[in-house]
XYZ file of C-alpha atoms in Angstrom:
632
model
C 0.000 0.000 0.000
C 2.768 2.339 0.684
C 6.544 2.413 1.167
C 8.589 5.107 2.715
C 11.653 4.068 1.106
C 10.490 3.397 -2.278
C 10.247 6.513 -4.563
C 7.295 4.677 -6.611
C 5.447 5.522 -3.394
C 7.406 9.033 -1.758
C 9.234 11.221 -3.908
C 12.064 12.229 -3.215
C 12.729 9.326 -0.177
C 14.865 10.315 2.731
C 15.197 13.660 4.624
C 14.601 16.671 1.844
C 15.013 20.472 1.949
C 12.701 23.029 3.166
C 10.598 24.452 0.924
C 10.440 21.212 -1.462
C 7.639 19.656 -2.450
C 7.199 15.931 -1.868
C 5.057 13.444 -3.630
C 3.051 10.767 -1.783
C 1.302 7.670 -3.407
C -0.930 4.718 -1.693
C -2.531 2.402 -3.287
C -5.676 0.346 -1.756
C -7.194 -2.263 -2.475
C -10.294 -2.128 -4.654
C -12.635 -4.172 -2.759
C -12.384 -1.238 -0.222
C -14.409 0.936 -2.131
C -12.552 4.398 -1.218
C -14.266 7.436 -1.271
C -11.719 9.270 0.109
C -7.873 9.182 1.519
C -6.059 11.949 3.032
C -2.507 12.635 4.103
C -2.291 13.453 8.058
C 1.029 15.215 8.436
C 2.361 16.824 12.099
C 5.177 18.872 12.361
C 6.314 18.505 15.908
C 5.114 21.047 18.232
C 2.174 21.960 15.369
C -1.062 20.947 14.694
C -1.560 18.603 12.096
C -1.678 18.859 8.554
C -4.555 17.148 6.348
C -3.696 17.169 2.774
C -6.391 15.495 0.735
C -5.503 12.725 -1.984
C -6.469 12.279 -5.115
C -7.728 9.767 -7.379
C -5.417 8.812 -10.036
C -5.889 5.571 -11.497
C -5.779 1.950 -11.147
C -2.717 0.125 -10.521
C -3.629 -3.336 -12.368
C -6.731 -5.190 -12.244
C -7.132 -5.056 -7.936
C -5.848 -2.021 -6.712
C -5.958 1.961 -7.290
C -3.724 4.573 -6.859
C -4.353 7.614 -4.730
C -1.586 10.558 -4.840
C -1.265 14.544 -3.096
C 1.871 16.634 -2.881
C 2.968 17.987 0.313
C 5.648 21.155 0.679
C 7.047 21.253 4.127
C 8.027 25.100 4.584
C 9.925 24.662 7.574
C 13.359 22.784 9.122
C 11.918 20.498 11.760
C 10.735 16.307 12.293
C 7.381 15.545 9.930
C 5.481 12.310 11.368
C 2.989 10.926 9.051
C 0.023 8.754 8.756
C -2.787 7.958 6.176
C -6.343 8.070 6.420
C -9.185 6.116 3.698
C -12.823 6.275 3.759
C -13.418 2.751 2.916
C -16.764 0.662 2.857
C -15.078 -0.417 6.237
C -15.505 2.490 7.896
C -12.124 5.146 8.162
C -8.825 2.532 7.661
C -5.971 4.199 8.971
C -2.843 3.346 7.381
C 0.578 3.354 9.812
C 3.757 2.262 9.499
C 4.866 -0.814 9.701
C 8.337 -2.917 9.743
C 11.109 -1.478 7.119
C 8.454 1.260 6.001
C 5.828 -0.963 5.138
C 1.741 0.255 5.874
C -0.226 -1.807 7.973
C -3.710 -0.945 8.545
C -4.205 -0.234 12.075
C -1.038 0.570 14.439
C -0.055 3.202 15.655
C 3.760 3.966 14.174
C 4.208 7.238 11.936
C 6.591 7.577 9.531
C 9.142 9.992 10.252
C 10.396 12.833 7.789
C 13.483 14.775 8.600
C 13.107 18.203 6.791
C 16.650 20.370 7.189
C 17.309 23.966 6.077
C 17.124 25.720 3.083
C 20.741 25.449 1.906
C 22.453 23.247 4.363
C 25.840 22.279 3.306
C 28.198 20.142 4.699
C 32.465 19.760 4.084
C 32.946 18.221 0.658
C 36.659 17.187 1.837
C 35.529 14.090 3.612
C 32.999 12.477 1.763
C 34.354 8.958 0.314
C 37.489 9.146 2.508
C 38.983 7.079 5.328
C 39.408 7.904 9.414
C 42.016 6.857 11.569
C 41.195 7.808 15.339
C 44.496 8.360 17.536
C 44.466 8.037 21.568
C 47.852 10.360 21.340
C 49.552 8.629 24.700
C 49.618 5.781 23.021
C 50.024 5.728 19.286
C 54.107 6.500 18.623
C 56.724 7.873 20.546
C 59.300 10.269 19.333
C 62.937 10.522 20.544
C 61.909 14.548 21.076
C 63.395 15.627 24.551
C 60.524 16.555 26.319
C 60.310 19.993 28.995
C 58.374 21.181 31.466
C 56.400 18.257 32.469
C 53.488 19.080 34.836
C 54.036 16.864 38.275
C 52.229 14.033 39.455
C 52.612 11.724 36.621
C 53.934 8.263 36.067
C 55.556 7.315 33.188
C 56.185 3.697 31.752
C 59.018 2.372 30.799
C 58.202 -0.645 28.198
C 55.949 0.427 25.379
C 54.390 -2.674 25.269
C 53.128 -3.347 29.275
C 49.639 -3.114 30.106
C 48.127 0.474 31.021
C 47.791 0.886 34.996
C 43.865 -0.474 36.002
C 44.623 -0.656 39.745
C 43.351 1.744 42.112
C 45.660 3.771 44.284
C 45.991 4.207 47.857
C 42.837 6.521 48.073
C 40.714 3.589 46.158
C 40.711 6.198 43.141
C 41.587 5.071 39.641
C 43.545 8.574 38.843
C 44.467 7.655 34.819
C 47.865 9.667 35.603
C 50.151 6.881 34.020
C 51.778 7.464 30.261
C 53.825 6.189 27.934
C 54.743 9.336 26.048
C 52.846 9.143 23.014
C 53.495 12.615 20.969
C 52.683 14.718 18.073
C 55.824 14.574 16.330
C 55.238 10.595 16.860
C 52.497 11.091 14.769
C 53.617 13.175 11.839
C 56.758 9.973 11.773
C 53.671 7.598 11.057
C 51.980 9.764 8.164
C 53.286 7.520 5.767
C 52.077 4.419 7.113
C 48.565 6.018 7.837
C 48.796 7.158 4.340
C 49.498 3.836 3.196
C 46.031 3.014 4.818
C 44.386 5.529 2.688
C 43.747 7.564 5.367
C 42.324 10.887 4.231
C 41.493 12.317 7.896
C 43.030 12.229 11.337
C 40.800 12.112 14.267
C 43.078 12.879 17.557
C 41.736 12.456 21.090
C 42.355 15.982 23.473
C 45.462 17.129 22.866
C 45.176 20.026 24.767
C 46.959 20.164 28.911
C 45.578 17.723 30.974
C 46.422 15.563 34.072
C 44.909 12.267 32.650
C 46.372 10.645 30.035
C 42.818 10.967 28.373
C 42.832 14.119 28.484
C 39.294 14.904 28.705
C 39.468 16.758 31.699
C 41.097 19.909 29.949
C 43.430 21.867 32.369
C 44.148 24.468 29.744
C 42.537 24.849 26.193
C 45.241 27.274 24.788
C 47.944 25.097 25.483
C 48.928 21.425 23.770
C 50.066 19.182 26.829
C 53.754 19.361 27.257
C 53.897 15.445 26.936
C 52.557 16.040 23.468
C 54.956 18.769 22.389
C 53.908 22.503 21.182
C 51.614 24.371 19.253
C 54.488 24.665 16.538
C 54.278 20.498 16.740
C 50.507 20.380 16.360
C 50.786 23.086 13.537
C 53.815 21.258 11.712
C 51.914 17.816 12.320
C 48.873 19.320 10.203
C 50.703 20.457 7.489
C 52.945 17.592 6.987
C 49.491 15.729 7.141
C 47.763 18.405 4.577
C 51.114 17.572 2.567
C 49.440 14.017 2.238
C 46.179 15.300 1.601
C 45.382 14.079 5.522
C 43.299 16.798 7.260
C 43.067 16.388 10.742
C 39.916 16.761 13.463
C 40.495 17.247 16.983
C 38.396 16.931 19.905
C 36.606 19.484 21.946
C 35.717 18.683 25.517
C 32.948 21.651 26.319
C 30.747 20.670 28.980
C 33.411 19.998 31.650
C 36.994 20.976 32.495
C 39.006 19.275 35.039
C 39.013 20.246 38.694
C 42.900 20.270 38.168
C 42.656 23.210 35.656
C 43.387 26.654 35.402
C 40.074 27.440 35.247
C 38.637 25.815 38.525
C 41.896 24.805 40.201
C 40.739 22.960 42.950
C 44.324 21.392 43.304
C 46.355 24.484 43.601
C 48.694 23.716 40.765
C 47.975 27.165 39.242
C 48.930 30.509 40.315
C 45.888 32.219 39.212
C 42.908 31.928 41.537
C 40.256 29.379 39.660
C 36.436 29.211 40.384
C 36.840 26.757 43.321
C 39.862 29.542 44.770
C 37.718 32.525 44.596
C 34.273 33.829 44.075
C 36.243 36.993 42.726
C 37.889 34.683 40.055
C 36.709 35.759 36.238
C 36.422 31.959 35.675
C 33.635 31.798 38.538
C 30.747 32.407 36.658
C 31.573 29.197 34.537
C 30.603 26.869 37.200
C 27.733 25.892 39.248
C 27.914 25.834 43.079
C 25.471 24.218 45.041
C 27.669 25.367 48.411
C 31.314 26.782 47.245
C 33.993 25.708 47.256
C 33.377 21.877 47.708
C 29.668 21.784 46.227
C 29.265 21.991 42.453
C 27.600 20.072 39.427
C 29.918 17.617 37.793
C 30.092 15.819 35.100
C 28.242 12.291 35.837
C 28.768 12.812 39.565
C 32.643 12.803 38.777
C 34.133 15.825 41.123
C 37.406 16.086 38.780
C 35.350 16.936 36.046
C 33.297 19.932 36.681
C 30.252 20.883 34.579
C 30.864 24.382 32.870
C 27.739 26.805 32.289
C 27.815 27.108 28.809
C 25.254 29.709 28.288
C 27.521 31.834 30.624
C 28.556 34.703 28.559
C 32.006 34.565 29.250
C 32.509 31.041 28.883
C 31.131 31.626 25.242
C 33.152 34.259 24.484
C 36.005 32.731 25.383
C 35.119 29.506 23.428
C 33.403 30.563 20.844
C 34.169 34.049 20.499
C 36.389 35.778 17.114
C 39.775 35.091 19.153
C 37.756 32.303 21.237
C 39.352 28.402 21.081
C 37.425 27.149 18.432
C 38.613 29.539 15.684
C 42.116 29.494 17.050
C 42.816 26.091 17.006
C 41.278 26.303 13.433
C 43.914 28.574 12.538
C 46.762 26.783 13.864
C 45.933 24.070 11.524
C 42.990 21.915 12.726
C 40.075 21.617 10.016
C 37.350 20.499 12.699
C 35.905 19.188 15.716
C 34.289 16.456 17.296
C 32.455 17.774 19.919
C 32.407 15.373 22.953
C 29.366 14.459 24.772
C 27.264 16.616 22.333
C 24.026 15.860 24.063
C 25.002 17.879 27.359
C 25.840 20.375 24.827
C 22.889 23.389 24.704
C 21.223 23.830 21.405
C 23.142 27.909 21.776
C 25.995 26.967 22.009
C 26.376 24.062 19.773
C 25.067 27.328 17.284
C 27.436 29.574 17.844
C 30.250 26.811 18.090
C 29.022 25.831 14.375
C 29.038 29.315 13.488
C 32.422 30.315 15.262
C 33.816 27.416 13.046
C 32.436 28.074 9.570
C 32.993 31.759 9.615
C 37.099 31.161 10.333
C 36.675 28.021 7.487
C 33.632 27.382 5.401
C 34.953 23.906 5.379
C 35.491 23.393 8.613
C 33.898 20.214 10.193
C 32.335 20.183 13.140
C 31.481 16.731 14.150
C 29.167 15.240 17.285
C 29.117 12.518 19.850
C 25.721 11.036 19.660
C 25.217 7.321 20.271
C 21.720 7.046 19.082
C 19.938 8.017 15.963
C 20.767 11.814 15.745
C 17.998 12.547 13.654
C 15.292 12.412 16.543
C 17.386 12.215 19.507
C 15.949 13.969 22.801
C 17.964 14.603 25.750
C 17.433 16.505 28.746
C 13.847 16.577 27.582
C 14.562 18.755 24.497
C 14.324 17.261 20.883
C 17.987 17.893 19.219
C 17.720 19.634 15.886
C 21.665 18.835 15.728
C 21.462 17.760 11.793
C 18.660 20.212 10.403
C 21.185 22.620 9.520
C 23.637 25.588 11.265
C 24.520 22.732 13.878
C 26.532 19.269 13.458
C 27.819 18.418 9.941
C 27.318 14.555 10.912
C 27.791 12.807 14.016
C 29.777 9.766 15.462
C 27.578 6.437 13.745
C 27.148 4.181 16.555
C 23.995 2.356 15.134
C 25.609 1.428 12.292
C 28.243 -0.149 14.825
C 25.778 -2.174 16.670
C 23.805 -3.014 13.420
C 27.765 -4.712 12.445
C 28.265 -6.705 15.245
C 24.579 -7.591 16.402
C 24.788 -9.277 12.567
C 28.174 -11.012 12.451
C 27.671 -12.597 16.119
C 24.312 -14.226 15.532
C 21.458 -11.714 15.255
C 18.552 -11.586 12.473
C 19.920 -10.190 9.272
C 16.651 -8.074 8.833
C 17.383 -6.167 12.037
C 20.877 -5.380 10.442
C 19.139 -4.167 7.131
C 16.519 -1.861 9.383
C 19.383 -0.323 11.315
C 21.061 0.634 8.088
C 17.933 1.974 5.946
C 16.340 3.765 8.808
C 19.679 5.674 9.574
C 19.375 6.194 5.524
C 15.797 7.283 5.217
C 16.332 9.907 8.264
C 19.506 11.891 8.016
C 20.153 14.236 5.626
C 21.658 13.220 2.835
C 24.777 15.750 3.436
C 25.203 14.203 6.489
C 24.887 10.734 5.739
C 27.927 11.150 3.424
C 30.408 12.369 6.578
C 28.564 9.673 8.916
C 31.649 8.525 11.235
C 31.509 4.838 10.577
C 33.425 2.974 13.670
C 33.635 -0.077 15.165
C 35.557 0.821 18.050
C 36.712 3.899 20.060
C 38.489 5.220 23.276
C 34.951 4.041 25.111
C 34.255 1.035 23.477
C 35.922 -2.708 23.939
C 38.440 -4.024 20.991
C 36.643 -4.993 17.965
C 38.739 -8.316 17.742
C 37.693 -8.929 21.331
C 33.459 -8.376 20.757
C 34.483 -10.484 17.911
C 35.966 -13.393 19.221
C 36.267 -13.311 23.119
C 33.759 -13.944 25.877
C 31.325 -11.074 26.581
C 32.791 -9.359 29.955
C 29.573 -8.913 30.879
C 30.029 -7.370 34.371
C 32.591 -8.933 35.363
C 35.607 -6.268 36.550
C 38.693 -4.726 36.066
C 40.509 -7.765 37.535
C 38.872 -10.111 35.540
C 39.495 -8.111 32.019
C 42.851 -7.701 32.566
C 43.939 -11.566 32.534
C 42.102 -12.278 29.259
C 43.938 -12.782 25.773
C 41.979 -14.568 22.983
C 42.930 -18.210 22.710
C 44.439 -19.109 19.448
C 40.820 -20.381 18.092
C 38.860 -17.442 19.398
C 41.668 -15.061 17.568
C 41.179 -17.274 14.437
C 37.245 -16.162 14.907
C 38.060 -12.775 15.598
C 40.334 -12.241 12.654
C 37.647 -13.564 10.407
C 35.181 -11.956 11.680
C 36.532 -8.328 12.040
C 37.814 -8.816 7.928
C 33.947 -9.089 7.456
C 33.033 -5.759 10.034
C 35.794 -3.888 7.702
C 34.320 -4.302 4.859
C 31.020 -3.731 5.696
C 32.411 -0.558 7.216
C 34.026 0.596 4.220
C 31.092 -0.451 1.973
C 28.311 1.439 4.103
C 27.050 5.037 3.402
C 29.805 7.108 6.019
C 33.424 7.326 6.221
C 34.915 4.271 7.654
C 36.603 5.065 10.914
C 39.790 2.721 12.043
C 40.656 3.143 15.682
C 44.276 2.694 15.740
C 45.925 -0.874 16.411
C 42.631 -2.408 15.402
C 43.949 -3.030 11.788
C 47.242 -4.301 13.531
C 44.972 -6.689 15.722
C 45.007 -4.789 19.201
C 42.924 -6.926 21.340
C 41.122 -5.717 24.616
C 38.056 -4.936 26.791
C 36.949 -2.088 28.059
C 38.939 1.128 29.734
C 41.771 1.290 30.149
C 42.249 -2.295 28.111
C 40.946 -1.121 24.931
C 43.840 1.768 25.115
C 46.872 0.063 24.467
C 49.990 1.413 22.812
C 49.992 0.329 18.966
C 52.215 -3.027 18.559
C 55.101 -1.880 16.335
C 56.797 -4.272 15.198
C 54.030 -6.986 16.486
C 51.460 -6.308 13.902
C 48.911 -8.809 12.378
C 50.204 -8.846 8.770
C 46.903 -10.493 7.573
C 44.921 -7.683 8.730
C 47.093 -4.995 8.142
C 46.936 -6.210 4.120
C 43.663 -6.241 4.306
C 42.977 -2.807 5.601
C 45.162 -1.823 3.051
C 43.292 -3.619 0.309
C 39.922 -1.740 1.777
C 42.123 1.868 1.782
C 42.571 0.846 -1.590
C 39.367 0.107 -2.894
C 37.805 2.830 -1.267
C 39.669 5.316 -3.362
C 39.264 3.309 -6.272
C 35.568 3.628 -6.223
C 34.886 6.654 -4.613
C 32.941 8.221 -7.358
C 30.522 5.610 -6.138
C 30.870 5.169 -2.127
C 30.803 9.198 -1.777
C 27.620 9.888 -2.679
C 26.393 6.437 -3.932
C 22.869 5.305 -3.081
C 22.299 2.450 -0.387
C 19.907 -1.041 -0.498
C 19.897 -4.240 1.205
C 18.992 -6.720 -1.615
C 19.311 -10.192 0.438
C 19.139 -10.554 4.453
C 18.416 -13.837 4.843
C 19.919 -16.893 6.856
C 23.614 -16.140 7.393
C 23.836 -14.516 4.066
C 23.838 -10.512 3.425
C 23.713 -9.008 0.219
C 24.121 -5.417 0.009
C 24.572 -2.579 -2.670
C 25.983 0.722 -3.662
C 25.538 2.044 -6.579
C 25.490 5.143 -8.882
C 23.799 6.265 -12.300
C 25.566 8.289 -14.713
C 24.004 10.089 -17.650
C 25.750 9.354 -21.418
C 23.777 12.609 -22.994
C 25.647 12.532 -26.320
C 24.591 8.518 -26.546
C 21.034 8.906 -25.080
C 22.138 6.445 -22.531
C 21.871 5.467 -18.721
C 24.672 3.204 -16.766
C 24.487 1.887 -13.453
C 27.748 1.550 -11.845
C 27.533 -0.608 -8.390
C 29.363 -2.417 -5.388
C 27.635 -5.564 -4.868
C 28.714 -7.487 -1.486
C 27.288 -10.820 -0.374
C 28.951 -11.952 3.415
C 28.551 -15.643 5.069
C 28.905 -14.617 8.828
C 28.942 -18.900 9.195
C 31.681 -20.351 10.263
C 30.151 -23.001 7.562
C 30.222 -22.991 3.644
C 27.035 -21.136 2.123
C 25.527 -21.665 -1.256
C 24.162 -18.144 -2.485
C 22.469 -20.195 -5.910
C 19.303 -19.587 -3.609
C 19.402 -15.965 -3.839
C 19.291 -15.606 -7.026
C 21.304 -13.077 -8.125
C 22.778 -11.984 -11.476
C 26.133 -11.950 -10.856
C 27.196 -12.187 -14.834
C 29.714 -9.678 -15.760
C 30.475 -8.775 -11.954
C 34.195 -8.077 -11.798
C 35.691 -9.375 -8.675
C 36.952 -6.478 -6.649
C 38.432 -8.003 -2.685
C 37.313 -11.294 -1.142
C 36.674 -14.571 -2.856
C 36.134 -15.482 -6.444
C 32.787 -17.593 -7.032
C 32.772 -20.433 -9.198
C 30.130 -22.199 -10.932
C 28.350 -23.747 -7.549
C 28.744 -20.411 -5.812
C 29.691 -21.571 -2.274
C 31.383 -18.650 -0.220
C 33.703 -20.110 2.315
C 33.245 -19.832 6.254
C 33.607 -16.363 7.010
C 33.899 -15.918 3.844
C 32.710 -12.374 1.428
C 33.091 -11.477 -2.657
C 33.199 -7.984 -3.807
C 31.941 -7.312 -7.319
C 31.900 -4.171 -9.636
C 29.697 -3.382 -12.382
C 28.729 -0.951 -15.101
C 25.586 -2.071 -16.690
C 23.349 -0.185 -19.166
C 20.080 0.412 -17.862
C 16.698 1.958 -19.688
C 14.882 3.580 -16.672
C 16.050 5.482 -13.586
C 15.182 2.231 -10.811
């Protein structure tokens, strides 16, 4: 009766533009005898919209068609129903699984509608990210000065990172191994042989953690790191290689050890928790100063900063604020950590401070649920409708990956995926960050292949390596997560080590140093071979369309593909990446799905022969250019 995803039924599919007109079919039944069907369309916050339908045929022998346009005029969420006057009575149609109507139910379709002439970086799209934790990536023999005290420093880049807690029962994060910028810009070539196109570093800025999200200074790189000439020489030795690199922005908490609240007393200057007199005072929220104040997550070395505060803005987002001077010295974004404890006003001015020092600047958002409709605090986010996030951090499509590979129905993989699709803007979808591991997740290798730690503790996650079988499992599987990572609308995202087989649960575990000299050389290849492709085929993975063709069994068969016009020949071609994955650890026939795989040329992964059998763990990647008559 309908499909949201289908443009034989909604014209254009996905989010659209305000101020475009849509086009909405249904077709019923004829036995229903409609008199009538309407469109019943709520922007949220509004009161609803009926938009008549029209008549406009049959469709075949059994059914009718029944058609209205609707123009949404302004950026916001559109849910959507229908409505028929039927010999039944008033049938309301609803949505259903995968965009399907159902009569009855009470599901709306959802229709993203973003600004007038949104835009979004072009430099990304079809590229590849490699996220750094800068402790622990490389070390350079630079001599390093004026290192703040209390630290501990390890002596064997290979030992496991400190997990116990200290005297005090607190787990302080204070140990390092000396990870630095000018490590970094040594490995350029090596993350250029990965195709990397963008750099994504963890804080970078002073800090005594060695995560560094509890920011002591933001106008000063941490001395373990180096300088701001070694941040601005890494990015253009990295713009050299046509590498552009994002950094992170930690704005809705500083640390208590900061210059700002200096609750420690390492700093001269009198912070909020010295002085009420202090300009920083404002910034913070006492319940009872000095020891009283809001925190982030109840953690008193990370307190929460006002961010409406006037100051506080200025001095973020203001002409000379952090955000445009970081820009200058080289950066060409941020990822804005913990965006949803980020206010709507600031995230706007943020986006604004950024784009007015660099057009192309990308500013980039922590959100672990659809972004599209997220609420938090209460408020619906309008972070992608335009003037706020470029994309966001693509954790769905993470959990959509693994949910798949270890077991889970195939269908719920292709949902994930289309419904991620069908509700961000297209401009975003292109920059999605597409990971499959980060600073605050476990090791891909060890979701993979090891037992689930469950919650089990710090004690217990220490001890565990994968056996050799469960690393022969891993391996296998986290081939077939990379691909489907580089094959899915987004950027692929590598967090460093994984594509030299890093193992580990979760913090500190899953923040090793990077195993020179130890790599997996199977994986490392293959990475390479998915850089490879990726730039190979980018006229098709940057802006390519998306569909799930086959989920069925243990078999996925997915799609991207582009059409290109031949004017001067009257002609249309299809150019497309077709992938089909066995997540069994047994041989799988794929004669059953039926698919014409004649002509395909054979891109990574397997060759199939005449009985088509993919291998355990097994995947084929074919390319083809095909002549087609109609636009599908």
């Amino acid at each position: 009766m309908f499909h949201s995803r289908n443009p034989k039924y909604r014209a254009p599919t996905g989010a659209v533009e305000a101020g475009a007109p849509v086009h909405f079919r249904i077709t019923l039944p004829r036995e229903l005898s409609c008199s009538a069907a309407r469109l019943i369309m709520e922007r949220e916050g509004d009161p609803a919209i009926i938009q008549d339908m029209f008549w406009c045929g049959m469709n075949g022998d059994n059914r009718e068609w029944w058609e209205c346009d609707f123009t949404p005029e302004e950026p916001g969420l559109y849910f959507y129903q229908f409505e028929a006057r039927t010999c039944r009575g008033v049938q309301r149609l609803s949505r259903g699984e995968r965009g399907w109507a159902v009569f009855g139910g009470t599901w709306r379709w959802q229709l993203t509608v973003y600004q007038a002439g949104f835009e979004t970086p072009s430099w990304l799209e079809g590229g590849v990210m490699y996220q750094i934790f800068p402790d622990r990536f490389f070390k350079s023999d630079q001599e390093k000065a004026g290192l703040p005290a209390g630290r501990t420093y390890h002596q064997d880049w290979y030992e496991q990172p400190d997990w116990r807690p200290n005297q005090q029962g607190r787990v302080t994060n204070s140990d390092f191994f000396g990870g630095d910028l000018r490590g970094i810009a040594e490995k350029l070539p090596y993350l250029k042989s990965l195709g990397v196109t963008c750099l994504y570093l963890n804080p970078v800025f002073e800090s005594h953690s060695n995560h560094r999200y509890d920011t002591a200074d933001y106008s000063k790189i941490d001395p373990l790191l180096g300088t701001e000439e070694d941040f601005t020489a890494l990015c253009q030795a990295a713009a050299d290689l046509n590498i552009q690199v994002l950094i992170d922005g930690v704005f809705s908490h500083t640390g208590s050890d900061s210059v700002y609240f200096n609750r420690e007393g390492r700093y001269e200057s009198a912070g909020a928790y010295n002085s009420p007199e202090s300009p920083y005072y404002p910034w913070y929220n006492f319940q009872n100063w000095p020891d009283q104040y809001e925190s982030w997550w109840g953690f008193d070395t990370l307190p929460n900063v006002n961010e409406t505060d006037e100051s506080y803005n200025a001095f973020i987002n203001g002409e000379d604020g952090i955000v445009r001077r970081w820009l200058r010295a080289g950066a060409s974004g941020w990822r804005l950590d913990v965006a949803d404890e980020l206010p709507d006003l600031f995230i706007d001015k943020l986006s604004a401070a950024a784009k007015a020092e660099d057009s192309e600047a990308l500013v980039l958002g922590e959100v672990w649920e659809d972004a599209s409709n997220k609420a938090a605090y209460g408020v619906r986010r309008r972070y992608l409708l335009g003037g706020q996030l470029d994309s966001v951090m693509n954790y769905p499509f993470r959990d959509a990956i693994f949910a798949f590979l270890l077991g889970g129905d195939p269908k719920a993989f292709a949902e994930a995926v289309e419904n991620i699709v069908e509700n961000y803007p297209p401009q975003c979808l292109r920059l999605l960050m597409n990971h499959i591991g980060t600073h605050d997740t476990e090791r891909a290798l060890t979701v993979l292949g090891g037992e689930p730690a469950g919650s089990r503790g710090r004690e217990w996650q220490s001890g565990q390596t994968l056996n050799q079988r469960q690393r022969e499992t891993g391996v296998a599987r986290l081939k077939l997560a990379a691909m489907l990572q580089y094959l899915l609308p987004g950027v692929p995202c590598m967090y460093y080590g994984d594509e030299a087989g890093l193992e580990g649960y979760r913090d500190p575990f899953n923040r090793a140093c990077y195993p020179w000299g130890r790599e997996d050389k199977e994986l490392l290849d293959w990475y390479r071979a998915l850089g490879a492709m990726r730039a190979e085929q980018k006229s098709i993975l940057a802006r390519g369309g998306y569909r799930t063709l086959r989920a069925e069994g243990n078999l996925l068969v997915m799609e991207r593909y582009r059409l290109s016009v031949r004017e001067d020949l009257d002609q249309v071609f299809r150019d497309s990446l077709l992938l089909v994955v066995n997540r069994s650890e047994r041989p799988q026939s794929i004669m059953g799905l039926k698919l014409n795989l004649a002509g395909g040329q054979l891109l990574l992964g397997e060759p199939l022969g005449a009985v088509s059998v993919l291998r355990p763990y097994g995947c084929t990647l074919l390319k083809f250019h095909r002549e087609i008559e109609t636009n599908p």
